[in-house]
Structures are given as C-alpha cells and as structure tokens.
Coordinates of N, CA, C and O in Angstrom, one line a residue:
M1 N 102.8 -72.1 10.9 CA 101.9 -72.3 12.1 C 100.7 -71.5 12.1 O 99.7 -71.9 12.6
A2 N 100.7 -70.4 11.3 CA 99.5 -69.5 11.2 C 98.3 -70.3 10.5 O 97.2 -69.9 10.7
D3 N 98.7 -71.2 9.6 CA 97.6 -72.0 8.9 C 97.0 -73.1 9.7 O 96.0 -73.6 9.3
R4 N 97.5 -73.4 10.8 CA 97.0 -74.5 11.7 C 95.8 -74.0 12.5 O 95.8 -72.9 13.1
P5 N 94.6 -74.7 12.4 CA 93.5 -74.3 13.2 C 93.8 -74.2 14.7 O 94.7 -75.0 15.2
P6 N 93.2 -73.3 15.4 CA 93.7 -73.1 16.8 C 93.4 -74.3 17.7 O 94.1 -74.5 18.7
L7 N 92.4 -75.1 17.5 CA 92.1 -76.3 18.3 C 92.1 -77.6 17.5 O 91.1 -78.3 17.4
Q8 N 93.2 -77.9 17.0 CA 93.4 -79.1 16.2 C 93.4 -80.3 17.0 O 92.9 -81.4 16.6
H9 N 93.9 -80.2 18.3 CA 94.0 -81.4 19.2 C 93.6 -81.0 20.6 O 94.3 -80.3 21.3
V10 N 92.4 -81.5 21.0 CA 91.9 -81.3 22.4 C 92.1 -82.6 23.1 O 91.8 -83.7 22.6
A11 N 92.6 -82.5 24.4 CA 92.8 -83.6 25.2 C 92.0 -83.4 26.5 O 92.2 -82.4 27.2
C12 N 91.1 -84.3 26.9 CA 90.4 -84.3 28.1 C 90.9 -85.3 29.1 O 90.9 -86.5 28.7
F13 N 91.3 -84.9 30.2 CA 91.9 -85.8 31.2 C 90.8 -86.2 32.3 O 90.3 -85.3 32.9
I14 N 90.5 -87.5 32.4 CA 89.4 -87.9 33.2 C 89.8 -88.9 34.2 O 90.8 -89.6 34.1
D15 N 89.0 -89.0 35.3 CA 89.0 -90.1 36.2 C 87.5 -90.6 36.3 O 86.7 -90.1 35.5
D16 N 87.2 -91.4 37.2 CA 85.8 -91.9 37.4 C 85.1 -91.1 38.4 O 84.7 -91.6 39.4
S17 N 84.8 -89.8 38.0 CA 84.1 -89.0 38.9 C 83.0 -88.2 38.2 O 83.1 -88.0 36.9
E18 N 82.1 -87.7 38.9 CA 81.0 -86.8 38.3 C 81.7 -85.6 37.7 O 81.3 -85.1 36.6
A19 N 82.6 -85.0 38.4 CA 83.3 -83.8 37.9 C 84.0 -84.1 36.6 O 84.0 -83.2 35.7
A20 N 84.7 -85.2 36.4 CA 85.3 -85.6 35.2 C 84.3 -85.8 34.1 O 84.6 -85.4 32.9
A21 N 83.2 -86.3 34.4 CA 82.1 -86.4 33.4 C 81.7 -85.1 32.8 O 81.4 -84.9 31.6
R22 N 81.6 -84.1 33.7 CA 81.3 -82.7 33.3 C 82.4 -82.2 32.4 O 82.1 -81.5 31.4
A23 N 83.6 -82.4 32.7 CA 84.8 -82.0 31.9 C 84.7 -82.6 30.5 O 85.0 -82.0 29.5
L24 N 84.4 -83.9 30.5 CA 84.3 -84.6 29.2 C 83.2 -84.1 28.4 O 83.4 -83.9 27.1
A25 N 82.1 -83.7 29.0 CA 81.0 -83.1 28.2 C 81.4 -81.8 27.6 O 81.1 -81.5 26.5
Q26 N 82.2 -81.0 28.4 CA 82.7 -79.7 27.8 C 83.7 -79.9 26.7 O 83.7 -79.2 25.7
A27 N 84.6 -80.9 26.9 CA 85.6 -81.2 25.8 C 84.8 -81.7 24.6 O 85.3 -81.3 23.5
A28 N 83.8 -82.5 24.7 CA 83.0 -82.9 23.6 C 82.4 -81.8 22.8 O 82.4 -81.7 21.6
A29 N 81.9 -80.8 23.6 CA 81.3 -79.6 23.0 C 82.3 -78.8 22.2 O 82.1 -78.3 21.1
V30 N 83.5 -78.6 22.8 CA 84.6 -77.9 22.1 C 85.0 -78.7 20.8 O 85.2 -78.1 19.8
H31 N 85.1 -80.0 21.0 CA 85.5 -80.8 19.8 C 84.5 -80.7 18.7 O 84.8 -80.6 17.5
E32 N 83.2 -80.7 19.1 CA 82.1 -80.6 18.1 C 82.2 -79.3 17.3 O 82.0 -79.2 16.1
L33 N 82.5 -78.2 18.0 CA 82.6 -76.9 17.4 C 83.9 -76.7 16.6 O 83.9 -76.2 15.5
A34 N 85.0 -77.3 17.1 CA 86.3 -77.0 16.5 C 86.8 -78.1 15.5 O 87.6 -77.9 14.7
G35 N 86.2 -79.3 15.7 CA 86.7 -80.4 14.8 C 88.0 -80.9 15.3 O 88.3 -80.8 16.5
G36 N 88.8 -81.4 14.5 CA 90.2 -81.9 14.9 C 90.1 -83.2 15.7 O 89.1 -83.9 15.5
R37 N 91.1 -83.4 16.5 CA 91.1 -84.6 17.3 C 90.7 -84.4 18.7 O 90.9 -83.3 19.3
L38 N 90.1 -85.4 19.3 CA 89.8 -85.4 20.8 C 90.4 -86.6 21.4 O 90.0 -87.8 21.0
S39 N 91.3 -86.5 22.3 CA 91.8 -87.6 23.0 C 91.2 -87.6 24.4 O 91.2 -86.5 25.1
V40 N 90.7 -88.7 24.8 CA 90.2 -88.9 26.2 C 91.2 -89.7 27.0 O 91.5 -90.8 26.7
V41 N 91.8 -89.0 27.9 CA 93.0 -89.5 28.6 C 92.8 -89.8 30.1 O 92.2 -89.0 30.8
H42 N 93.2 -91.0 30.5 CA 93.2 -91.3 31.9 C 94.6 -91.7 32.3 O 95.3 -92.4 31.5
V43 N 95.1 -91.2 33.4 CA 96.4 -91.6 33.9 C 96.3 -92.4 35.2 O 95.8 -91.9 36.2
M44 N 96.7 -93.7 35.0 CA 96.8 -94.5 36.2 C 98.0 -94.1 37.0 O 99.1 -94.0 36.5
A45 N 97.8 -94.0 38.3 CA 99.0 -93.8 39.2 C 100.0 -94.9 39.0 O 99.6 -96.1 38.8
D46 N 101.3 -94.6 38.9 CA 102.3 -95.6 38.6 C 102.1 -96.9 39.5 O 102.3 -96.8 40.7
P47 N 101.8 -98.0 38.9 CA 101.6 -99.2 39.6 C 102.8 -99.7 40.3 O 102.8 -100.3 41.4
G48 N 104.0 -99.4 39.8 CA 105.2 -99.8 40.4 C 105.4 -99.2 41.8 O 106.0 -99.8 42.6
F49 N 104.8 -98.0 42.0 CA 104.9 -97.4 43.3 C 104.3 -98.3 44.4 O 104.8 -98.5 45.4
F50 N 103.1 -98.8 44.1 CA 102.3 -99.6 45.0 C 103.0 -100.9 45.3 O 103.1 -101.4 46.4
V51 N 103.6 -101.5 44.2 CA 104.3 -102.8 44.4 C 105.6 -102.5 45.2 O 105.9 -103.3 46.1
S52 N 106.3 -101.4 45.0 CA 107.5 -101.1 45.8 C 107.1 -100.9 47.3 O 107.8 -101.4 48.2
M53 N 106.1 -100.2 47.5 CA 105.6 -99.9 48.9 C 105.3 -101.2 49.6 O 105.6 -101.4 50.8
A54 N 104.5 -102.1 48.9 CA 104.2 -103.3 49.6 C 105.4 -104.2 49.9 O 105.5 -104.8 51.0
A55 N 106.4 -104.2 49.0 CA 107.6 -105.0 49.2 C 108.4 -104.4 50.4 O 108.9 -105.1 51.2
A56 N 108.4 -103.0 50.5 CA 109.1 -102.4 51.5 C 108.6 -102.7 52.9 O 109.4 -102.8 53.9
V57 N 107.3 -103.0 53.0 CA 106.7 -103.3 54.3 C 106.5 -104.8 54.5 O 105.9 -105.2 55.4
G58 N 107.0 -105.6 53.5 CA 106.9 -107.0 53.6 C 105.5 -107.6 53.3 O 105.2 -108.7 53.7
G59 N 104.7 -106.9 52.5 CA 103.4 -107.4 52.2 C 103.2 -107.6 50.7 O 104.2 -107.5 49.9
A60 N 102.1 -108.1 50.4 CA 101.8 -108.3 49.0 C 101.2 -107.0 48.3 O 100.7 -106.2 49.0
P61 N 101.4 -106.9 47.0 CA 100.9 -105.7 46.4 C 99.3 -105.6 46.6 O 98.7 -106.7 46.7
P62 N 98.8 -104.4 46.7 CA 97.4 -104.3 47.1 C 96.4 -104.7 46.0 O 95.3 -104.9 46.2
H63 N 96.9 -104.9 44.8 CA 96.1 -105.4 43.7 C 96.9 -105.9 42.6 O 98.1 -105.7 42.5
D64 N 96.3 -106.6 41.7 CA 97.0 -107.2 40.5 C 97.1 -106.1 39.5 O 96.1 -105.6 38.9
V65 N 98.3 -105.6 39.2 CA 98.5 -104.5 38.3 C 98.0 -104.7 36.9 O 97.3 -103.8 36.3
E66 N 98.2 -105.9 36.3 CA 97.7 -106.1 35.0 C 96.2 -106.1 34.9 O 95.6 -105.7 34.0
T67 N 95.5 -106.7 36.0 CA 94.1 -106.6 36.0 C 93.6 -105.2 36.1 O 92.6 -104.8 35.4
Q68 N 94.2 -104.4 36.9 CA 93.9 -103.0 37.1 C 94.1 -102.3 35.7 O 93.2 -101.5 35.3
R69 N 95.1 -102.5 35.0 CA 95.4 -101.9 33.8 C 94.4 -102.3 32.7 O 93.9 -101.4 32.0
E70 N 94.0 -103.5 32.7 CA 93.0 -104.0 31.7 C 91.6 -103.4 32.0 O 90.9 -103.0 31.1
A71 N 91.3 -103.3 33.3 CA 90.0 -102.7 33.7 C 90.0 -101.2 33.3 O 89.0 -100.7 32.8
A72 N 91.1 -100.5 33.5 CA 91.2 -99.1 33.1 C 91.1 -99.0 31.6 O 90.4 -98.1 31.1
R73 N 91.7 -99.8 30.8 CA 91.6 -99.8 29.3 C 90.1 -99.9 28.9 O 89.6 -99.2 28.0
L74 N 89.4 -100.9 29.5 CA 88.0 -101.2 29.1 C 87.1 -100.0 29.5 O 86.3 -99.6 28.7
W75 N 87.3 -99.5 30.7 CA 86.5 -98.4 31.2 C 86.8 -97.1 30.3 O 85.8 -96.5 29.8
L76 N 88.0 -96.9 30.0 CA 88.4 -95.7 29.2 C 87.8 -95.8 27.8 O 87.3 -94.8 27.2
A77 N 87.9 -97.0 27.2 CA 87.3 -97.2 25.8 C 85.9 -96.9 25.8 O 85.3 -96.3 24.9
E78 N 85.2 -97.4 26.9 CA 83.7 -97.1 27.0 C 83.4 -95.6 27.1 O 82.5 -95.1 26.5
E79 N 84.2 -94.9 27.9 CA 84.0 -93.5 28.0 C 84.2 -92.7 26.7 O 83.5 -91.9 26.3
A80 N 85.3 -93.1 26.0 CA 85.6 -92.5 24.7 C 84.6 -92.8 23.7 O 84.3 -92.0 22.8
R81 N 84.0 -94.0 23.7 CA 83.0 -94.4 22.7 C 81.8 -93.5 22.8 O 81.0 -93.5 21.8
T82 N 81.5 -92.8 23.8 CA 80.3 -92.0 23.9 C 80.5 -90.7 23.0 O 79.5 -90.0 22.9
I83 N 81.7 -90.4 22.5 CA 81.9 -89.3 21.7 C 82.4 -89.7 20.3 O 83.5 -90.2 20.3
P84 N 81.7 -89.4 19.3 CA 82.1 -89.8 18.0 C 83.5 -89.3 17.7 O 83.8 -88.1 17.8
G85 N 84.4 -90.1 17.2 CA 85.8 -89.7 16.8 C 86.8 -89.6 18.0 O 87.9 -89.4 17.7
A86 N 86.3 -89.7 19.2 CA 87.3 -89.6 20.3 C 88.2 -90.8 20.4 O 87.7 -92.0 20.1
E87 N 89.4 -90.6 20.8 CA 90.4 -91.7 21.0 C 90.8 -91.9 22.4 O 91.2 -90.9 23.0
P88 N 90.7 -93.1 23.0 CA 91.1 -93.3 24.3 C 92.6 -93.4 24.4 O 93.3 -94.0 23.6
V89 N 93.2 -92.8 25.5 CA 94.6 -92.9 25.8 C 94.8 -93.2 27.2 O 94.4 -92.5 28.1
L90 N 95.5 -94.3 27.5 CA 95.8 -94.7 28.9 C 97.3 -94.5 29.2 O 98.1 -95.0 28.4
L91 N 97.5 -93.7 30.2 CA 98.9 -93.5 30.6 C 99.1 -94.0 32.0 O 98.2 -94.2 32.7
E92 N 100.4 -94.1 32.4 CA 100.8 -94.5 33.7 C 101.8 -93.6 34.2 O 102.7 -93.1 33.4
G93 N 101.8 -93.3 35.5 CA 102.8 -92.4 36.1 C 102.2 -91.5 37.1 O 101.1 -91.7 37.6
Q94 N 102.9 -90.5 37.5 CA 102.4 -89.4 38.4 C 101.4 -88.6 37.5 O 101.8 -88.0 36.5
P95 N 100.1 -88.7 37.8 CA 99.1 -88.2 36.9 C 99.4 -86.8 36.3 O 99.3 -86.6 35.0
E96 N 99.6 -85.8 37.1 CA 99.8 -84.5 36.6 C 101.0 -84.3 35.7 O 101.0 -83.6 34.7
V97 N 102.1 -84.9 36.1 CA 103.3 -84.9 35.3 C 103.2 -85.6 34.0 O 103.6 -85.1 32.9
A98 N 102.6 -86.8 34.1 CA 102.4 -87.6 32.9 C 101.5 -86.9 31.9 O 101.7 -86.9 30.7
A99 N 100.5 -86.3 32.4 CA 99.5 -85.5 31.5 C 100.2 -84.4 30.8 O 100.0 -84.3 29.6
C100 N 100.9 -83.6 31.5 CA 101.6 -82.5 30.8 C 102.7 -82.9 29.8 O 102.8 -82.4 28.7
A101 N 103.4 -84.0 30.2 CA 104.4 -84.5 29.2 C 103.8 -85.1 28.0 O 104.2 -84.8 26.9
W102 N 102.7 -85.8 28.2 CA 102.0 -86.4 27.0 C 101.4 -85.3 26.1 O 101.5 -85.3 24.9
A103 N 100.8 -84.3 26.8 CA 100.2 -83.1 26.0 C 101.3 -82.4 25.2 O 101.1 -82.1 24.0
R104 N 102.5 -82.3 25.7 CA 103.6 -81.6 25.0 C 104.0 -82.5 23.9 O 104.2 -82.0 22.7
E105 N 104.2 -83.8 24.1 CA 104.7 -84.7 23.1 C 103.7 -84.9 21.9 O 104.0 -85.3 20.8
H106 N 102.4 -84.7 22.2 CA 101.3 -85.0 21.2 C 100.7 -83.7 20.7 O 99.6 -83.7 20.1
D107 N 101.4 -82.6 20.8 CA 100.9 -81.3 20.3 C 99.5 -80.9 20.6 O 98.7 -80.5 19.7
C108 N 99.1 -81.0 21.8 CA 97.8 -80.6 22.3 C 97.6 -79.1 22.2 O 98.6 -78.4 22.5
D109 N 96.5 -78.7 21.7 CA 96.2 -77.3 21.6 C 95.3 -76.8 22.8 O 95.2 -75.6 23.1
L110 N 94.7 -77.8 23.5 CA 93.9 -77.4 24.7 C 93.8 -78.7 25.6 O 93.5 -79.8 25.1
M111 N 94.1 -78.5 26.9 CA 93.9 -79.5 27.9 C 92.6 -79.2 28.7 O 92.4 -78.1 29.1
V112 N 91.7 -80.2 28.9 CA 90.5 -80.0 29.6 C 90.6 -80.9 30.8 O 90.9 -82.1 30.7
A113 N 90.2 -80.4 32.0 CA 90.2 -81.2 33.2 C 89.2 -80.7 34.2 O 88.8 -79.5 34.1
A114 N 88.8 -81.5 35.1 CA 87.9 -81.1 36.1 C 88.6 -80.6 37.4 O 89.7 -80.9 37.7
T115 N 87.9 -79.7 38.1 CA 88.3 -79.4 39.5 C 87.3 -80.0 40.4 O 86.1 -79.8 40.2
H116 N 87.7 -80.7 41.4 CA 86.7 -81.3 42.3 C 87.2 -81.5 43.7 O 86.5 -82.2 44.5
R117 N 88.4 -81.0 44.1 CA 88.8 -81.2 45.5 C 88.5 -80.0 46.3 O 88.5 -78.9 45.8
T118 N 88.4 -80.2 47.6 CA 88.2 -79.0 48.5 C 89.6 -78.4 48.7 O 90.6 -79.0 48.4
G119 N 89.6 -77.3 49.4 CA 90.9 -76.6 49.7 C 91.7 -77.4 50.6 O 93.0 -77.5 50.4
L120 N 91.2 -78.1 51.5 CA 91.9 -79.0 52.5 C 92.5 -80.2 51.7 O 93.7 -80.5 51.9
E121 N 91.8 -80.8 50.8 CA 92.3 -81.9 50.0 C 93.4 -81.4 49.1 O 94.4 -82.1 49.0
R122 N 93.3 -80.3 48.5 CA 94.4 -79.8 47.7 C 95.6 -79.5 48.5 O 96.7 -79.8 48.1
A123 N 95.5 -79.0 49.7 CA 96.6 -78.7 50.6 C 97.3 -80.0 51.0 O 98.6 -80.1 51.0
L124 N 96.6 -81.1 51.3 CA 97.1 -82.3 51.7 C 97.6 -83.2 50.6 O 98.7 -83.9 50.7
L125 N 96.9 -83.2 49.5 CA 97.2 -84.2 48.4 C 97.7 -83.5 47.1 O 98.2 -84.2 46.2
G126 N 97.7 -82.2 47.0 CA 98.0 -81.6 45.8 C 96.8 -81.5 44.9 O 95.8 -82.0 45.2
S127 N 97.0 -80.9 43.7 CA 95.9 -80.8 42.8 C 96.4 -81.0 41.4 O 97.2 -80.3 40.9
F128 N 95.7 -82.0 40.7 CA 96.0 -82.2 39.3 C 95.7 -80.9 38.5 O 96.6 -80.5 37.7
A129 N 94.6 -80.3 38.8 CA 94.2 -79.1 38.0 C 95.2 -78.0 38.3 O 95.5 -77.3 37.3
T130 N 95.6 -77.8 39.5 CA 96.5 -76.7 39.8 C 97.9 -76.9 39.1 O 98.4 -76.0 38.4
Y131 N 98.4 -78.1 39.1 CA 99.6 -78.5 38.5 C 99.5 -78.2 37.0 O 100.4 -77.6 36.3
V132 N 98.5 -78.8 36.4 CA 98.3 -78.6 34.9 C 98.1 -77.2 34.5 O 98.7 -76.7 33.5
A133 N 97.4 -76.4 35.3 CA 97.3 -74.9 35.0 C 98.6 -74.2 35.0 O 98.8 -73.3 34.2
H134 N 99.5 -74.7 35.8 CA 100.8 -74.0 35.8 C 101.9 -74.6 34.9 O 102.9 -73.9 34.6
H135 N 101.7 -75.9 34.5 CA 102.8 -76.5 33.7 C 102.4 -77.0 32.4 O 103.2 -77.6 31.6
S136 N 101.2 -76.8 32.0 CA 100.7 -77.2 30.7 C 101.4 -76.5 29.5 O 101.8 -75.3 29.6
P137 N 101.7 -77.3 28.4 CA 102.3 -76.7 27.3 C 101.3 -75.9 26.4 O 101.7 -75.4 25.3
C138 N 100.0 -75.9 26.8 CA 99.0 -75.2 26.0 C 97.9 -74.6 26.9 O 98.0 -74.9 28.1
P139 N 96.9 -73.9 26.4 CA 95.8 -73.4 27.2 C 95.1 -74.6 27.9 O 95.1 -75.7 27.4
V140 N 94.5 -74.3 29.1 CA 93.8 -75.3 29.9 C 92.4 -74.8 30.2 O 92.2 -73.6 30.5
L141 N 91.4 -75.7 30.0 CA 90.0 -75.4 30.4 C 89.8 -76.2 31.6 O 89.8 -77.4 31.6
L142 N 89.5 -75.5 32.8 CA 89.2 -76.2 34.0 C 87.7 -76.1 34.2 O 87.2 -75.0 34.3
V143 N 87.1 -77.2 34.4 CA 85.6 -77.3 34.5 C 85.3 -77.5 36.0 O 85.7 -78.5 36.6
P144 N 84.6 -76.5 36.6 CA 84.3 -76.6 38.0 C 83.2 -77.7 38.3 O 82.4 -78.0 37.4
P145 N 83.1 -78.1 39.5 CA 82.0 -79.0 39.9 C 80.7 -78.4 39.8 O 80.5 -77.2 39.8
A146 N 79.6 -79.2 39.6 CA 78.3 -78.7 39.6 C 77.9 -78.0 40.9 O 78.3 -78.5 42.0
E147 N 77.2 -77.0 40.8 CA 76.7 -76.3 42.1 C 75.7 -77.2 42.7 O 74.9 -77.8 42.0
R148 N 75.6 -77.2 44.0 CA 74.6 -77.9 44.7 C 73.2 -77.4 44.4 O 73.0 -76.2 44.2
G149 N 72.3 -78.3 44.2 CA 70.9 -77.9 43.9 C 70.7 -77.6 42.4 O 69.6 -77.3 42.0
R150 N 71.7 -77.8 41.5 CA 71.5 -77.5 40.1 C 71.5 -78.8 39.3 O 72.1 -79.8 39.7

C-alpha cells in the first residue's frame, strides 16, 4: 500500500448547481496535479421511490423514469467531457448513501463535493456533504459556495 500514490482515484459528486460546478473545478485541479483517475459522479434519487409514492396516492408517476435516466446520462457525459480523462458515473439511490458505498467499492482516495444548503435546509432536508463527511471511506474535500460579490 505504501507504493500507491496518495490520490490515485478522485471522485467528484455533482448535481446541476453552481456550487457543484465549483466542486468540479476543484476536483479537476486536484486531478491535474495528482494524475490518476477522476470520476465525475451524479446520483439520481431512487426513481422507484417516486413511482411507489404515486401509486400509493393513486396517481401517475411524476415523470418518465427512463427519460429522466437518459437525460441524466447525457448531461453527466457532457460535464465529464469538460475535463480530459474524466469518466462519468451515474448512480441511483439515496444520494449520500449511494455515494459512500460507491466510493468504498471503487477504492476512492478522495471524495469532492459542494456545500450549498443553508442551515435551515440542512435541518429539514439533511445534507449530502454532512453525511459524506461522516461516512466516507476516504478523505473528503468540501467546496464552499462562492461568496457574494466575488
């Protein structure tokens, strides 16, 4: 293990937000310095959850899951294409749990993610970044949102 470079596999977890774009830029900079692999990962919330909820209340699913999945694949491929050598990875499930499990299974050396919720949003909805910081199998780089006026 001592012969293995310290950042052989960096994984950046993104959504479609300005904060995630900042995290991806930081992950790209780390990747450029360290070499190795860069995975650009997006986790779709488990589509089965939305289908089950719609069925429980007697309605139709809120969206076509396969169309959503294909749109996510295309968007993610485009995001990864901006960084030479980056590989897109699309996961499904509870985002923070799926991210940590995937990082463990794929020997990630660093997880990169954005922080962009307010304190109230974190209290009500939870926080991907907080969960990852506490449950990651490797070090985590959390990229804060841009300061106003910068």
